[in-house]
Tab-separated table of N, CA and C in Angstrom:
chain	number	residue	atom	x	y	z
A	1	MET	N	-27.709	-1.567	-42.474
A	1	MET	CA	-26.609	-2.382	-41.658
A	1	MET	C	-26.474	-1.690	-40.513
A	2	ILE	N	-26.373	-2.980	-39.732
A	2	ILE	CA	-26.101	-3.273	-38.171
A	2	ILE	C	-24.974	-3.343	-37.892
A	3	SER	N	-24.696	-2.265	-36.719
A	3	SER	CA	-22.941	-2.437	-36.534
A	3	SER	C	-22.780	-2.954	-35.570
A	4	ALA	N	-21.537	-3.871	-35.353
A	4	ALA	CA	-20.944	-4.629	-34.293
A	4	ALA	C	-20.776	-4.093	-32.862
A	5	VAL	N	-21.119	-3.122	-32.052
A	5	VAL	CA	-20.859	-2.696	-30.923
A	5	VAL	C	-20.608	-3.580	-29.601
A	6	ASN	N	-19.560	-3.406	-29.045
A	6	ASN	CA	-19.369	-4.072	-27.971
A	6	ASN	C	-20.242	-2.913	-27.217
A	7	GLU	N	-21.064	-3.549	-26.490
A	7	GLU	CA	-21.973	-3.021	-25.702
A	7	GLU	C	-21.236	-3.299	-23.771
A	8	ARG	N	-20.422	-4.216	-23.838
A	8	ARG	CA	-20.121	-5.403	-22.878
A	8	ARG	C	-19.102	-4.176	-21.819
A	9	GLY	N	-18.770	-4.171	-20.576
A	9	GLY	CA	-18.020	-3.181	-19.746
A	9	GLY	C	-18.344	-1.632	-19.889
A	10	PRO	N	-17.795	-1.285	-19.113
A	10	PRO	CA	-18.248	0.841	-18.931
A	10	PRO	C	-17.687	1.464	-20.034
A	11	GLN	N	-18.863	1.978	-20.906
A	11	GLN	CA	-18.749	2.929	-21.805
A	11	GLN	C	-18.400	3.952	-21.495
A	12	PRO	N	-17.025	4.465	-22.785
A	12	PRO	CA	-16.722	5.738	-22.712
A	12	PRO	C	-17.604	6.944	-22.199
A	13	GLY	N	-16.822	7.521	-20.849
A	13	GLY	CA	-17.681	8.755	-20.667
A	13	GLY	C	-18.499	8.244	-19.430
A	14	ALA	N	-18.463	7.447	-19.315
A	14	ALA	CA	-19.488	6.481	-18.392
A	14	ALA	C	-18.674	6.820	-16.833
A	15	GLY	N	-19.448	6.835	-15.991
A	15	GLY	CA	-18.602	6.796	-14.387
A	15	GLY	C	-18.392	8.521	-14.447
A	16	SER	N	-18.160	8.557	-12.581
A	16	SER	CA	-17.495	9.630	-12.649
A	16	SER	C	-16.161	9.377	-12.401
A	17	PRO	N	-14.534	10.660	-13.150
A	17	PRO	CA	-13.276	10.084	-13.275
A	17	PRO	C	-13.079	10.353	-11.745
A	18	ARG	N	-13.364	10.627	-11.280
A	18	ARG	CA	-13.025	11.082	-9.522
A	18	ARG	C	-14.003	10.325	-8.697
A	19	GLN	N	-14.525	9.100	-8.867
A	19	GLN	CA	-15.278	8.401	-7.837
A	19	GLN	C	-14.802	7.518	-6.775
A	20	SER	N	-12.880	7.137	-6.582
A	20	SER	CA	-12.500	6.859	-5.794
A	20	SER	C	-12.038	8.233	-4.730
A	21	LEU	N	-12.241	9.404	-4.939
A	21	LEU	CA	-11.821	10.563	-4.100
A	21	LEU	C	-13.533	11.113	-3.327
A	22	VAL	N	-14.553	10.867	-4.664
A	22	VAL	CA	-15.656	11.043	-3.923
A	22	VAL	C	-15.843	9.712	-2.667
A	23	THR	N	-15.788	8.612	-3.146
A	23	THR	CA	-15.861	7.640	-2.276
A	23	THR	C	-15.658	7.656	-0.980
A	24	ALA	N	-13.834	8.356	-0.891
A	24	ALA	CA	-13.157	8.280	0.161
A	24	ALA	C	-13.868	9.600	1.667
A	25	GLU	N	-14.322	10.367	0.490
A	25	GLU	CA	-14.571	12.083	1.113
A	25	GLU	C	-16.103	11.239	1.955
A	26	ALA	N	-16.975	10.686	1.790
A	26	ALA	CA	-17.804	10.606	1.860
A	26	ALA	C	-17.663	9.150	3.022
A	27	ALA	N	-16.340	8.459	2.957
A	27	ALA	CA	-16.188	7.421	4.050
A	27	ALA	C	-15.438	7.677	4.980
A	28	TRP	N	-15.133	8.487	4.673
A	28	TRP	CA	-13.794	9.439	6.019
A	28	TRP	C	-14.494	10.345	6.708
A	29	GLY	N	-15.028	11.604	5.695
A	29	GLY	CA	-15.402	12.462	6.417
A	29	GLY	C	-14.700	13.701	6.979
A	30	ASN	N	-14.523	13.859	8.253
A	30	ASN	CA	-13.839	15.112	8.531
A	30	ASN	C	-12.423	14.459	9.363
A	31	ASP	N	-12.328	12.919	8.784
A	31	ASP	CA	-11.222	12.158	9.373
A	31	ASP	C	-10.410	11.886	8.486
A	32	LEU	N	-10.911	12.678	7.381
A	32	LEU	CA	-9.791	12.346	5.699
A	32	LEU	C	-8.717	12.337	5.823
A	33	ASP	N	-7.600	12.020	6.079
A	33	ASP	CA	-6.129	12.320	6.065
A	33	ASP	C	-5.622	12.947	4.049
A	34	ASP	N	-4.353	13.339	4.336
A	34	ASP	CA	-3.702	13.459	3.399
A	34	ASP	C	-3.395	12.679	2.397
A	35	TRP	N	-2.993	11.202	3.188
A	35	TRP	CA	-2.699	9.965	2.343
A	35	TRP	C	-3.740	9.228	1.396
A	36	ILE	N	-4.967	9.018	2.549
A	36	ILE	CA	-6.501	8.565	1.857
A	36	ILE	C	-6.547	9.641	0.334
A	37	VAL	N	-5.861	11.139	0.665
A	37	VAL	CA	-6.775	11.808	-0.317
A	37	VAL	C	-5.507	11.427	-1.870
A	38	VAL	N	-4.272	11.146	-1.347
A	38	VAL	CA	-3.326	10.654	-2.346
A	38	VAL	C	-3.817	9.810	-2.739
A	39	LEU	N	-3.937	8.291	-1.860
A	39	LEU	CA	-4.309	6.999	-2.370
A	39	LEU	C	-5.408	7.000	-3.543
A	40	ALA	N	-6.683	7.831	-3.364
A	40	ALA	CA	-7.921	7.827	-3.970
A	40	ALA	C	-7.240	8.411	-5.241
A	41	THR	N	-7.184	9.469	-4.932
A	41	THR	CA	-6.435	10.411	-6.381
A	41	THR	C	-5.639	9.612	-7.483
A	42	ALA	N	-4.406	8.711	-7.016
A	42	ALA	CA	-4.091	7.824	-7.691
A	42	ALA	C	-4.695	6.449	-8.231
A	43	CYS	N	-5.824	6.322	-7.671
A	43	CYS	CA	-6.982	5.021	-8.353
A	43	CYS	C	-7.568	6.073	-9.018
A	44	ASP	N	-7.801	6.965	-9.090
A	44	ASP	CA	-8.274	7.789	-10.181
A	44	ASP	C	-7.739	7.855	-11.345
A	45	ASN	N	-6.836	7.683	-11.201
A	45	ASN	CA	-5.851	8.536	-12.117
A	45	ASN	C	-5.492	6.861	-12.987
A	46	LYS	N	-5.506	6.129	-12.332
A	46	LYS	CA	-4.918	4.626	-12.954
A	46	LYS	C	-5.704	3.679	-12.377
A	47	SER	N	-5.804	2.210	-12.882
A	47	SER	CA	-6.874	1.496	-12.026
A	47	SER	C	-6.464	1.116	-10.732
A	48	GLN	N	-7.203	0.799	-9.964
A	48	GLN	CA	-7.278	0.578	-8.785
A	48	GLN	C	-6.026	-0.934	-8.338
A	49	ASN	N	-6.331	-1.421	-9.168
A	49	ASN	CA	-5.478	-2.988	-9.565
A	49	ASN	C	-3.853	-1.983	-9.591
A	50	MET	N	-3.584	-1.423	-10.760
A	50	MET	CA	-2.962	-1.018	-10.707
A	50	MET	C	-1.488	-0.293	-9.334
A	51	ILE	N	-2.590	0.516	-8.740
A	51	ILE	CA	-2.363	0.704	-7.558
A	51	ILE	C	-1.658	0.400	-6.525
A	52	ALA	N	-2.577	-0.932	-6.374
A	52	ALA	CA	-2.511	-1.589	-5.395
A	52	ALA	C	-0.897	-2.646	-5.692
A	53	LYS	N	-1.120	-2.666	-6.524
A	53	LYS	CA	0.169	-3.905	-6.565
A	53	LYS	C	1.365	-3.176	-6.920
A	54	LYS	N	1.380	-2.214	-7.183
A	54	LYS	CA	2.560	-0.680	-6.503
A	54	LYS	C	3.020	-1.085	-5.279
A	55	MET	N	1.842	-0.963	-4.605
A	55	MET	CA	1.972	-0.821	-3.387
A	55	MET	C	2.390	-1.907	-2.081
A	56	GLY	N	2.494	-3.038	-3.117
A	56	GLY	CA	1.837	-4.324	-2.656
A	56	GLY	C	1.060	-4.835	-1.849
A	57	TYR	N	0.112	-4.606	-2.489
A	57	TYR	CA	-1.399	-4.951	-1.859
A	57	TYR	C	-2.352	-5.407	-2.983
A	58	SER	N	-3.109	-5.729	-2.351
A	58	SER	CA	-4.474	-6.650	-3.347
A	58	SER	C	-5.472	-5.295	-3.464
A	59	GLY	N	-6.074	-5.393	-4.460
A	59	GLY	CA	-7.115	-4.361	-5.295
A	59	GLY	C	-7.623	-4.515	-3.883
A	60	SER	N	-8.296	-5.328	-3.395
A	60	SER	CA	-9.737	-5.335	-1.966
A	60	SER	C	-8.900	-4.520	-1.193
A	61	VAL	N	-8.458	-4.445	-1.034
A	61	VAL	CA	-7.379	-3.936	0.376
A	61	VAL	C	-7.612	-2.237	0.354
A	62	VAL	N	-7.154	-1.977	-1.188
A	62	VAL	CA	-6.876	-0.587	-1.579
A	62	VAL	C	-8.611	0.039	-1.470
A	63	SER	N	-9.081	-0.613	-2.122
A	63	SER	CA	-10.769	-0.524	-1.811
A	63	SER	C	-11.532	-0.195	-0.810
A	64	SER	N	-11.301	-1.343	0.611
A	64	SER	CA	-11.754	-1.559	1.398
A	64	SER	C	-11.072	-0.279	2.681
A	65	VAL	N	-9.718	0.347	2.135
A	65	VAL	CA	-9.192	1.298	2.639
A	65	VAL	C	-10.015	2.320	2.475
A	66	ILE	N	-9.984	2.740	1.148
A	66	ILE	CA	-10.691	3.757	0.471
A	66	ILE	C	-12.529	4.234	1.413
A	67	ASN	N	-12.840	2.515	1.374
A	67	ASN	CA	-14.213	2.616	1.990
A	67	ASN	C	-14.473	2.849	3.270
A	68	ARG	N	-12.993	2.894	3.930
A	68	ARG	CA	-12.876	2.687	5.272
A	68	ARG	C	-13.217	1.555	5.854
A	69	THR	N	-13.619	0.560	5.360
A	69	THR	CA	-13.988	-1.173	6.154
A	69	THR	C	-12.923	-1.724	6.105
A	70	TYR	N	-11.823	-1.586	5.742
A	70	TYR	CA	-10.214	-2.093	6.203
A	70	TYR	C	-9.804	-2.834	7.489
A	71	LYS	N	-10.306	-4.236	7.379
A	71	LYS	CA	-9.911	-4.864	8.950
A	71	LYS	C	-8.872	-4.695	9.748
A	72	GLY	N	-7.887	-4.452	8.828
A	72	GLY	CA	-6.421	-5.076	8.836
A	72	GLY	C	-5.502	-3.389	9.057
A	73	ASP	N	-4.195	-3.735	9.171
A	73	ASP	CA	-3.595	-2.615	9.619
A	73	ASP	C	-3.591	-1.165	8.667
A	74	TYR	N	-4.122	0.033	8.754
A	74	TYR	CA	-3.995	1.043	8.409
A	74	TYR	C	-2.689	2.037	8.372
A	75	LYS	N	-2.205	1.670	8.748
A	75	LYS	CA	-0.719	2.461	9.349
A	75	LYS	C	0.220	1.865	8.538
A	76	ALA	N	0.107	0.728	8.329
A	76	ALA	CA	0.876	0.073	7.145
A	76	ALA	C	0.317	0.220	5.802
A	77	VAL	N	-0.888	0.510	5.635
A	77	VAL	CA	-0.982	0.905	4.014
A	77	VAL	C	-0.842	2.091	4.439
A	78	GLU	N	-0.993	2.948	5.092
A	78	GLU	CA	-0.464	4.516	5.155
A	78	GLU	C	1.181	4.392	4.548
A	79	LYS	N	1.689	3.670	5.091
A	79	LYS	CA	3.110	4.160	5.035
A	79	LYS	C	3.812	3.644	3.425
A	80	ALA	N	2.908	2.552	3.341
A	80	ALA	CA	2.875	2.279	1.800
A	80	ALA	C	2.847	3.192	0.849
A	81	THR	N	1.478	4.190	0.986
A	81	THR	CA	1.237	4.836	0.191
A	81	THR	C	2.132	6.256	0.158
A	82	ARG	N	2.178	6.624	1.395
A	82	ARG	CA	3.552	7.296	1.792
A	82	ARG	C	4.631	7.346	1.023
A	83	GLY	N	5.079	5.956	1.011
A	83	GLY	CA	6.718	5.909	0.037
A	83	GLY	C	6.231	5.881	-1.467
A	84	CYS	N	5.075	4.951	-1.942
A	84	CYS	CA	4.597	5.236	-3.421
A	84	CYS	C	4.487	6.381	-4.292
A	85	PHE	N	3.283	7.258	-3.048
A	85	PHE	CA	3.302	8.314	-4.407
A	85	PHE	C	3.581	9.622	-3.473
A	86	MET	N	3.943	9.544	-2.176
A	86	MET	CA	4.007	10.801	-1.526
A	86	MET	C	6.051	11.106	-0.943
A	87	ALA	N	6.518	10.152	-1.961
A	87	ALA	CA	7.814	9.973	-2.050
A	87	ALA	C	8.671	10.468	-0.031
A	88	GLU	N	8.077	9.638	0.958
A	88	GLU	CA	8.315	9.771	1.886
A	88	GLU	C	9.322	8.317	2.428
A	89	THR	N	10.353	8.704	2.888
A	89	THR	CA	11.719	7.379	3.403
A	89	THR	C	11.782	7.370	4.677
A	90	LEU	N	13.118	6.477	4.567
A	90	LEU	CA	13.490	6.495	6.501
A	90	LEU	C	14.825	6.024	6.152
A	91	GLU	N	15.478	6.006	7.333
A	91	GLU	CA	16.885	5.561	7.532
A	91	GLU	C	17.065	3.826	7.600
A	92	CYS	N	17.075	3.232	7.072
A	92	CYS	CA	17.371	2.027	7.139
A	92	CYS	C	18.947	1.602	7.216
A	93	PRO	N	19.410	0.650	8.544
A	93	PRO	CA	20.419	0.212	8.671
A	93	PRO	C	21.215	-0.291	8.042
A	94	VAL	N	20.777	-0.968	6.665
A	94	VAL	CA	21.056	-1.332	5.893
A	94	VAL	C	21.728	-0.650	4.786
A	95	LEU	N	20.501	-0.514	4.372
A	95	LEU	CA	20.357	-0.244	2.730
A	95	LEU	C	20.326	1.842	2.720
A	96	GLY	N	20.590	2.425	3.956
A	96	GLY	CA	20.284	4.188	3.906
A	96	GLY	C	19.131	4.512	3.920
A	97	GLU	N	19.452	5.393	3.239
A	97	GLU	CA	17.620	5.926	2.513
A	97	GLU	C	16.979	4.830	1.858
A	98	LEU	N	15.954	5.069	2.199
A	98	LEU	CA	14.992	4.069	1.356
A	98	LEU	C	13.073	4.353	1.821
A	99	LYS	N	12.364	4.203	0.761
A	99	LYS	CA	11.365	5.061	0.789
A	99	LYS	C	10.270	3.759	1.075
A	100	LEU	N	9.739	4.206	2.415
A	100	LEU	CA	8.385	3.654	2.968
A	100	LEU	C	8.095	2.055	2.719
A	101	HIS	N	7.549	2.224	1.617
A	101	HIS	CA	7.148	0.786	1.037
A	101	HIS	C	7.980	-0.134	0.553
A	102	ILE	N	9.224	0.382	0.359
A	102	ILE	CA	10.073	-0.537	0.118
A	102	ILE	C	10.731	-1.114	0.976
A	103	CYS	N	10.998	-0.235	2.755
A	103	CYS	CA	10.993	-0.970	3.743
A	103	CYS	C	9.814	-2.214	4.422
A	104	LEU	N	8.907	-1.626	3.902
A	104	LEU	CA	7.870	-2.551	4.256
A	104	LEU	C	7.755	-4.164	3.579
A	105	GLY	N	8.122	-3.695	2.016
A	105	GLY	CA	8.275	-5.417	1.497
A	105	GLY	C	9.399	-5.654	1.664
A	106	HIS	N	10.834	-5.631	2.587
A	106	HIS	CA	11.971	-6.000	2.734
A	106	HIS	C	11.327	-6.711	4.277
A	107	GLN	N	10.539	-6.057	4.981
A	107	GLN	CA	10.028	-6.528	6.575
A	107	GLN	C	9.327	-7.850	6.311
A	108	LYS	N	8.401	-8.038	5.104
A	108	LYS	CA	7.471	-9.129	4.691
A	108	LYS	C	8.102	-10.061	4.496
A	109	ARG	N	9.205	-10.235	3.621
A	109	ARG	CA	10.450	-11.136	3.493
A	109	ARG	C	10.753	-11.770	3.993
A	110	ALA	N	11.153	-10.829	5.066
A	110	ALA	CA	12.208	-11.107	6.054
A	110	ALA	C	11.133	-12.052	7.497
A	111	VAL	N	10.398	-11.944	7.221
A	111	VAL	CA	9.226	-12.680	8.186
A	111	VAL	C	9.440	-14.280	7.873
A	112	ASN	N	9.395	-14.450	6.446
A	112	ASN	CA	9.768	-16.485	6.179
A	112	ASN	C	10.913	-16.071	5.339
A	113	LEU	N	12.128	-16.007	6.412
A	113	LEU	CA	13.823	-15.686	5.433
A	113	LEU	C	13.735	-16.868	4.616
A	114	ASN	N	14.096	-16.837	3.633
A	114	ASN	CA	14.359	-17.628	2.146
A	114	ASN	C	15.794	-17.080	2.037
A	115	PRO	N	16.971	-17.309	2.465
A	115	PRO	CA	18.551	-16.829	2.494
A	115	PRO	C	18.609	-17.005	0.994
A	116	THR	N	18.329	-16.281	-0.109
A	116	THR	CA	18.722	-16.317	-1.227
A	116	THR	C	19.775	-15.728	-1.773
A	117	SER	N	20.310	-14.606	-0.758
A	117	SER	CA	21.166	-13.418	-1.053
A	117	SER	C	21.592	-13.103	0.032
A	118	GLY	N	23.133	-12.845	0.561
A	118	GLY	CA	23.928	-12.229	1.219
A	118	GLY	C	22.853	-10.515	2.025
A	119	MET	N	23.057	-9.780	1.069
A	119	MET	CA	21.847	-8.929	1.630
A	119	MET	C	20.294	-9.232	1.945
A	120	ARG	N	19.967	-10.313	1.496
A	120	ARG	CA	18.557	-10.255	1.862
A	120	ARG	C	18.843	-10.555	3.356
A	121	VAL	N	20.065	-11.414	3.681
A	121	VAL	CA	20.338	-12.381	5.160
A	121	VAL	C	20.269	-10.910	6.100
A	122	GLN	N	21.471	-9.523	5.721
A	122	GLN	CA	21.302	-8.425	6.250
A	122	GLN	C	20.215	-8.296	6.722
A	123	LEU	N	19.456	-7.976	5.290
A	123	LEU	CA	18.393	-6.835	6.198
A	123	LEU	C	17.332	-7.634	6.647
A	124	ALA	N	17.146	-9.170	6.957
A	124	ALA	CA	15.959	-9.591	7.820
A	124	ALA	C	16.910	-9.792	9.328
A	125	LYS	N	18.222	-9.638	9.071
A	125	LYS	CA	18.504	-9.860	10.820
A	125	LYS	C	18.650	-8.389	11.397
A	126	ALA	N	18.588	-7.651	10.249
A	126	ALA	CA	18.734	-5.823	10.855
A	126	ALA	C	17.267	-5.722	11.337
A	127	CYS	N	15.948	-6.352	10.590
A	127	CYS	CA	14.561	-5.980	10.735
A	127	CYS	C	14.582	-6.836	12.117
A	128	ARG	N	15.039	-8.085	12.144
A	128	ARG	CA	14.342	-8.825	13.511
A	128	ARG	C	15.765	-8.355	14.611
A	129	SER	N	16.401	-7.500	14.277
A	129	SER	CA	17.073	-6.888	15.769
A	129	SER	C	16.371	-5.984	16.325
A	130	GLY	N	15.697	-5.564	16.062
A	130	GLY	CA	14.971	-4.328	16.961
A	130	GLY	C	14.776	-2.950	16.442
A	131	CYS	N	15.193	-3.059	14.944
A	131	CYS	CA	14.771	-1.599	14.005
A	131	CYS	C	13.605	-1.124	14.373
A	132	VAL	N	13.950	0.233	14.715
A	132	VAL	CA	12.628	1.413	14.945
A	132	VAL	C	11.558	0.917	14.010
A	133	HIS	N	11.630	0.701	12.983
A	133	HIS	CA	11.142	0.540	11.872
A	133	HIS	C	10.323	-0.610	11.627
A	134	ALA	N	10.731	-1.739	12.605
A	134	ALA	CA	9.969	-3.113	12.332
A	134	ALA	C	8.491	-2.919	12.569
A	135	ARG	N	7.696	-3.607	11.691
A	135	ARG	CA	5.919	-3.423	12.208
A	135	ARG	C	5.765	-4.850	12.365
A	136	PHE	N	6.738	-5.791	12.830
A	136	PHE	CA	6.301	-7.366	12.368
A	136	PHE	C	7.026	-7.181	13.903
A	137	SER	N	6.578	-8.718	14.680
A	137	SER	CA	7.042	-9.210	15.969
A	137	SER	C	8.030	-10.534	15.252
A	138	PHE	N	9.175	-10.589	15.167
A	138	PHE	CA	10.010	-11.387	15.013
A	138	PHE	C	10.786	-12.587	15.979
A	139	GLY	N	11.069	-13.844	15.208
A	139	GLY	CA	11.671	-14.698	16.278
A	139	GLY	C	10.533	-15.674	16.641
A	140	HIS	N	9.081	-15.035	16.513
A	140	HIS	CA	7.757	-16.333	17.664
A	140	HIS	C	7.363	-16.627	15.972
A	141	GLY	N	7.642	-16.199	14.766
A	141	GLY	CA	6.806	-17.006	13.619
A	141	GLY	C	5.249	-15.926	13.581
A	142	ASP	N	5.109	-14.823	14.640
A	142	ASP	CA	4.163	-13.899	14.846
A	142	ASP	C	4.235	-13.332	13.217
A	143	GLU	N	2.676	-12.928	13.251
A	143	GLU	CA	2.530	-11.771	12.062
A	143	GLU	C	2.876	-10.386	12.621
A	144	GLU	N	2.337	-9.426	12.280
A	144	GLU	CA	2.004	-7.891	12.291
A	144	GLU	C	1.906	-8.037	13.785
A	145	SER	N	2.736	-6.933	14.461
A	145	SER	CA	2.613	-6.591	15.731
A	145	SER	C	1.736	-5.412	15.854
């Protein structure tokens, strides 16, 4: 009797359980920062897409950061990693102590303000009025600065 075994996709026990960390170590070499180790380790413990979603990024961004081929703002991904997985915070002029990745999310929404609540308007005004944590150039429709 032939059993119906699904042979598609990764088989249990296939591949290295620490592949993202190994990849990061190879790509970054001596420049490997603590936040890259944390990001790669998180991807080894959960799916890369789950980690990316939690940070507010796509899986391809996280992959390219680990592989050191990302063409975007590494500092922003670092802040998101430090906020999500290293519990780093900052002092928001509106909300008080806030995790870094939460601040980045508010800033992204402030770029194209949709005034759906008074709090969102307050946050957008604070972000746009020279907040030291702002990473966007506001007021001209510009993207990241």
